[in-house]
Amino acid sequence: MNHVPRRLVSRLPSIAPSSIPNFPPKESLKLPKDAFVQDEFNPESWASLQPAPSTALVAFAHRIGLASIASSADVIRQACTHPSFLAVFRQHYPSKSEPATNAQLATLGNSLMGLFAAEYIQAKYPYLPTRVMKAAVTAHVGPLTCDSVAREMGATSLLRWHRTPESTTSPLVLHADAMASIPRSLTGLIYKERSLPSAREFVHTYFLSRQIDLRGMLKFYNPKKALLEMVRKYQREPPKSRLLKETGRFSNSPVFVVGIFSGADQLGEGFGASLSMAEFRAAEDALHRVYLTQTPDHMLQLPSSTFPPVQGDVYQPGQEGSYSAPELVPSDILYASSGRSGVRSTVKS
C-alpha cells in the first residue's frame, strides 16, 4: 500500500528551503510591474529566467578547481550566461538591468584554446600534415568537445540561454552551442584573473589530455605515390616492395605479407588477401610511421612558455620562460583528413 505514495514523492523536484518564501512567483499573480507579456503564466519560461542558486555556482567552482579564482558566484554566473539569454530577458523583464553574459570571455577563451591546441599538436607531432593538424585541433577544442566537457563538468543546470533561429544578422543558436561557450569563457576568465600559463594548464587538463585517434584522420587515395613523393623529399632511395610471407596462395583465403624498403631500411609492412592490397597497406603503414612520429615528453617545448606568468594580459612586464625552437621539418599540405572533421579533401595524392 505504501509503494504508490513513495513513487509519487520520488518524482517531485527538490526545492531549497530558502526559496519556499518566494512562492508563488509574483508573475503568476499577474502584477502590473514586471509582469509577463503573455496572457497565461508559463512555469517553464519563468523557471528558465531564474538565476542559478549561489550555492550551486560555488559548488561548481570547487568541483572544477576554480574556487580560488571565482571568489564571487556572480563571476561563474556570468560565465554560464549565453548572449542569447538577453533577448528573452528583455521581453519578460524590460525594467530590470540586463545580466552580464560570457560573450567577450568566450571569444577570448576560444582564441586561447585554439592557440594552446595548435602549438601542442605541432610540437607533439612535427610531421603531421597541415590539414590533419587542423582536424586534430578541432577534435581537441572544437564545439562538440567543448559541449561534452561542459556536460562532464555538470554545467547543464547552470546554463542560461535561449534557442535562437537563424537570421540574416545572427546565426542559429542551439543548446550545444550555448554549452560550448562555458569552457571557453572559463578559459578567458582564468587568463584575465590569473595568467596565460594558468589558462594553458586548464586547457591541457580538460582538453589536451584526451586521446584522439589521429591515425583514423589520415586518408590517402594513393599511398604508394604519396610515399614516393615523401621519400624523394627526404632524398632517400626509391621505395621497393618485397614479399615477406605468404600462405594459401592457391586457396580461397590467401594471406600475403609485404614490406616496403628504402635501401636496407624497412619503412612499413602490410598484409592482405592479394599482393596489391598488402602493398597498399604497407605503403599506408610507412606513411603513418612518419606522420605520427611523436616528440618525447621530456623534449616537448611550447612557444607559449615564453610569456611571463604574471596576472593579467601578456603585455605585462615579467620574467620570460626559457624556450629553444626545434628544427623545422618539411611541411606536408597535399593530403587531407578522412573527412570526420567536416573539412573536404580537395587535393588527391
PDB file of C-alpha atoms in Angstrom, residues 30-159:
ATOM      1  CA  LYS A  30      -0.227  38.936 -12.896  1.00  0.00           C
ATOM      2  CA  LEU A  31       1.055  42.008 -11.140  1.00  0.00           C
ATOM      3  CA  PRO A  32       1.394  45.099 -13.343  1.00  0.00           C
ATOM      4  CA  LYS A  33       5.095  45.611 -12.618  1.00  0.00           C
ATOM      5  CA  ASP A  34       7.475  43.254 -14.461  1.00  0.00           C
ATOM      6  CA  ALA A  35       4.557  41.060 -15.432  1.00  0.00           C
ATOM      7  CA  PHE A  36       4.800  38.598 -18.247  1.00  0.00           C
ATOM      8  CA  VAL A  37       3.655  39.788 -21.632  1.00  0.00           C
ATOM      9  CA  GLN A  38       1.835  36.520 -22.229  1.00  0.00           C
ATOM     10  CA  ASP A  39      -1.734  36.197 -21.055  1.00  0.00           C
ATOM     11  CA  GLU A  40      -1.113  32.938 -19.213  1.00  0.00           C
ATOM     12  CA  PHE A  41       1.698  32.236 -16.806  1.00  0.00           C
ATOM     13  CA  ASN A  42       4.224  29.718 -18.178  1.00  0.00           C
ATOM     14  CA  PRO A  43       6.097  27.931 -15.375  1.00  0.00           C
ATOM     15  CA  GLU A  44       8.806  26.618 -17.727  1.00  0.00           C
ATOM     16  CA  SER A  45       9.593  30.080 -19.076  1.00  0.00           C
ATOM     17  CA  TRP A  46       9.636  31.505 -15.581  1.00  0.00           C
ATOM     18  CA  ALA A  47      11.990  28.740 -14.379  1.00  0.00           C
ATOM     19  CA  SER A  48      14.399  29.329 -17.286  1.00  0.00           C
ATOM     20  CA  LEU A  49      14.681  33.011 -16.359  1.00  0.00           C
ATOM     21  CA  GLN A  50      15.633  32.396 -12.759  1.00  0.00           C
ATOM     22  CA  PRO A  51      19.336  32.601 -11.868  1.00  0.00           C
ATOM     23  CA  ALA A  52      21.058  29.536 -10.506  1.00  0.00           C
ATOM     24  CA  PRO A  53      21.479  29.430  -6.711  1.00  0.00           C
ATOM     25  CA  SER A  54      24.761  30.809  -5.422  1.00  0.00           C
ATOM     26  CA  THR A  55      25.414  27.532  -3.611  1.00  0.00           C
ATOM     27  CA  ALA A  56      25.260  25.603  -6.904  1.00  0.00           C
ATOM     28  CA  LEU A  57      27.650  28.066  -8.553  1.00  0.00           C
ATOM     29  CA  VAL A  58      30.143  27.859  -5.679  1.00  0.00           C
ATOM     30  CA  ALA A  59      29.948  24.066  -5.702  1.00  0.00           C
ATOM     31  CA  PHE A  60      30.592  24.079  -9.452  1.00  0.00           C
ATOM     32  CA  ALA A  61      33.669  26.293  -8.993  1.00  0.00           C
ATOM     33  CA  HIS A  62      35.063  23.947  -6.338  1.00  0.00           C
ATOM     34  CA  ARG A  63      34.314  20.889  -8.468  1.00  0.00           C
ATOM     35  CA  ILE A  64      36.378  22.098 -11.419  1.00  0.00           C
ATOM     36  CA  GLY A  65      39.181  23.525  -9.269  1.00  0.00           C
ATOM     37  CA  LEU A  66      38.457  27.246  -9.728  1.00  0.00           C
ATOM     38  CA  ALA A  67      37.439  28.122  -6.192  1.00  0.00           C
ATOM     39  CA  SER A  68      40.408  30.456  -5.732  1.00  0.00           C
ATOM     40  CA  ILE A  69      39.657  32.313  -8.965  1.00  0.00           C
ATOM     41  CA  ALA A  70      35.878  32.569  -8.681  1.00  0.00           C
ATOM     42  CA  SER A  71      35.732  34.431  -5.388  1.00  0.00           C
ATOM     43  CA  SER A  72      32.176  35.542  -6.162  1.00  0.00           C
ATOM     44  CA  ALA A  73      29.294  33.485  -7.522  1.00  0.00           C
ATOM     45  CA  ASP A  74      28.496  36.298  -9.967  1.00  0.00           C
ATOM     46  CA  VAL A  75      31.647  35.507 -11.953  1.00  0.00           C
ATOM     47  CA  ILE A  76      30.589  31.896 -12.524  1.00  0.00           C
ATOM     48  CA  ARG A  77      27.040  33.030 -13.251  1.00  0.00           C
ATOM     49  CA  GLN A  78      28.355  35.338 -15.965  1.00  0.00           C
ATOM     50  CA  ALA A  79      30.427  32.517 -17.460  1.00  0.00           C
ATOM     51  CA  CYS A  80      27.277  30.373 -17.662  1.00  0.00           C
ATOM     52  CA  THR A  81      25.053  33.065 -19.246  1.00  0.00           C
ATOM     53  CA  HIS A  82      24.934  32.933 -23.045  1.00  0.00           C
ATOM     54  CA  PRO A  83      24.271  36.173 -25.000  1.00  0.00           C
ATOM     55  CA  SER A  84      21.092  34.643 -26.459  1.00  0.00           C
ATOM     56  CA  PHE A  85      19.551  34.873 -22.993  1.00  0.00           C
ATOM     57  CA  LEU A  86      19.296  38.665 -23.213  1.00  0.00           C
ATOM     58  CA  ALA A  87      16.527  38.616 -25.824  1.00  0.00           C
ATOM     59  CA  VAL A  88      14.101  36.641 -23.685  1.00  0.00           C
ATOM     60  CA  PHE A  89      15.169  38.535 -20.574  1.00  0.00           C
ATOM     61  CA  ARG A  90      14.324  41.911 -22.180  1.00  0.00           C
ATOM     62  CA  GLN A  91      10.973  40.542 -23.279  1.00  0.00           C
ATOM     63  CA  HIS A  92       9.867  39.474 -19.813  1.00  0.00           C
ATOM     64  CA  TYR A  93      11.715  41.996 -17.630  1.00  0.00           C
ATOM     65  CA  PRO A  94      12.053  45.249 -19.614  1.00  0.00           C
ATOM     66  CA  SER A  95      12.531  47.387 -16.499  1.00  0.00           C
ATOM     67  CA  LYS A  96      15.336  45.350 -14.943  1.00  0.00           C
ATOM     68  CA  SER A  97      19.025  45.730 -15.703  1.00  0.00           C
ATOM     69  CA  GLU A  98      20.404  43.097 -18.060  1.00  0.00           C
ATOM     70  CA  PRO A  99      22.678  40.387 -16.624  1.00  0.00           C
ATOM     71  CA  ALA A 100      26.299  40.109 -17.696  1.00  0.00           C
ATOM     72  CA  THR A 101      26.964  37.494 -20.402  1.00  0.00           C
ATOM     73  CA  ASN A 102      30.004  35.490 -21.434  1.00  0.00           C
ATOM     74  CA  ALA A 103      30.248  36.959 -24.953  1.00  0.00           C
ATOM     75  CA  GLN A 104      33.671  38.568 -24.505  1.00  0.00           C
ATOM     76  CA  LEU A 105      35.035  35.826 -22.263  1.00  0.00           C
ATOM     77  CA  ALA A 106      34.006  33.101 -24.723  1.00  0.00           C
ATOM     78  CA  THR A 107      35.630  34.920 -27.650  1.00  0.00           C
ATOM     79  CA  LEU A 108      38.864  35.374 -25.714  1.00  0.00           C
ATOM     80  CA  GLY A 109      38.829  31.806 -24.446  1.00  0.00           C
ATOM     81  CA  ASN A 110      38.157  30.391 -27.906  1.00  0.00           C
ATOM     82  CA  SER A 111      41.262  32.133 -29.283  1.00  0.00           C
ATOM     83  CA  LEU A 112      43.393  30.920 -26.389  1.00  0.00           C
ATOM     84  CA  MET A 113      42.175  27.338 -26.714  1.00  0.00           C
ATOM     85  CA  GLY A 114      42.986  27.325 -30.419  1.00  0.00           C
ATOM     86  CA  LEU A 115      46.461  28.681 -29.649  1.00  0.00           C
ATOM     87  CA  PHE A 116      47.180  26.075 -26.973  1.00  0.00           C
ATOM     88  CA  ALA A 117      45.880  23.178 -29.067  1.00  0.00           C
ATOM     89  CA  ALA A 118      47.699  24.219 -32.252  1.00  0.00           C
ATOM     90  CA  GLU A 119      51.078  24.683 -30.583  1.00  0.00           C
ATOM     91  CA  TYR A 120      50.775  21.424 -28.634  1.00  0.00           C
ATOM     92  CA  ILE A 121      49.840  19.294 -31.650  1.00  0.00           C
ATOM     93  CA  GLN A 122      52.503  20.896 -33.826  1.00  0.00           C
ATOM     94  CA  ALA A 123      55.165  20.303 -31.165  1.00  0.00           C
ATOM     95  CA  LYS A 124      53.957  16.788 -30.349  1.00  0.00           C
ATOM     96  CA  TYR A 125      53.564  15.636 -33.981  1.00  0.00           C
ATOM     97  CA  PRO A 126      56.014  17.737 -36.058  1.00  0.00           C
ATOM     98  CA  TYR A 127      55.498  15.718 -39.272  1.00  0.00           C
ATOM     99  CA  LEU A 128      51.698  15.801 -39.217  1.00  0.00           C
ATOM    100  CA  PRO A 129      50.130  17.191 -42.437  1.00  0.00           C
ATOM    101  CA  THR A 130      48.576  20.620 -42.158  1.00  0.00           C
ATOM    102  CA  ARG A 131      45.012  19.535 -42.911  1.00  0.00           C
ATOM    103  CA  VAL A 132      45.176  16.725 -40.387  1.00  0.00           C
ATOM    104  CA  MET A 133      46.583  19.099 -37.779  1.00  0.00           C
ATOM    105  CA  LYS A 134      43.589  21.401 -38.298  1.00  0.00           C
ATOM    106  CA  ALA A 135      41.259  18.443 -37.890  1.00  0.00           C
ATOM    107  CA  ALA A 136      43.102  17.424 -34.707  1.00  0.00           C
ATOM    108  CA  VAL A 137      42.749  20.930 -33.267  1.00  0.00           C
ATOM    109  CA  THR A 138      39.008  20.810 -33.951  1.00  0.00           C
ATOM    110  CA  ALA A 139      38.787  17.376 -32.347  1.00  0.00           C
ATOM    111  CA  HIS A 140      40.538  18.624 -29.189  1.00  0.00           C
ATOM    112  CA  VAL A 141      38.901  22.028 -28.636  1.00  0.00           C
ATOM    113  CA  GLY A 142      36.060  22.148 -31.173  1.00  0.00           C
ATOM    114  CA  PRO A 143      32.393  22.883 -30.382  1.00  0.00           C
ATOM    115  CA  LEU A 144      31.440  19.233 -29.854  1.00  0.00           C
ATOM    116  CA  THR A 145      34.300  18.672 -27.422  1.00  0.00           C
ATOM    117  CA  CYS A 146      33.528  21.892 -25.510  1.00  0.00           C
ATOM    118  CA  ASP A 147      29.897  20.809 -25.209  1.00  0.00           C
ATOM    119  CA  SER A 148      30.946  17.381 -23.930  1.00  0.00           C
ATOM    120  CA  VAL A 149      33.382  18.841 -21.387  1.00  0.00           C
ATOM    121  CA  ALA A 150      30.753  21.292 -20.103  1.00  0.00           C
ATOM    122  CA  ARG A 151      28.336  18.399 -19.548  1.00  0.00           C
ATOM    123  CA  GLU A 152      31.008  16.401 -17.733  1.00  0.00           C
ATOM    124  CA  MET A 153      31.667  19.410 -15.501  1.00  0.00           C
ATOM    125  CA  GLY A 154      27.990  19.455 -14.515  1.00  0.00           C
ATOM    126  CA  ALA A 155      27.191  22.859 -16.020  1.00  0.00           C
ATOM    127  CA  THR A 156      23.941  21.839 -17.716  1.00  0.00           C
ATOM    128  CA  SER A 157      21.696  23.084 -14.917  1.00  0.00           C
ATOM    129  CA  LEU A 158      23.662  26.352 -14.615  1.00  0.00           C
ATOM    130  CA  LEU A 159      23.354  27.410 -18.250  1.00  0.00           C
TER     131      LEU A 159
END
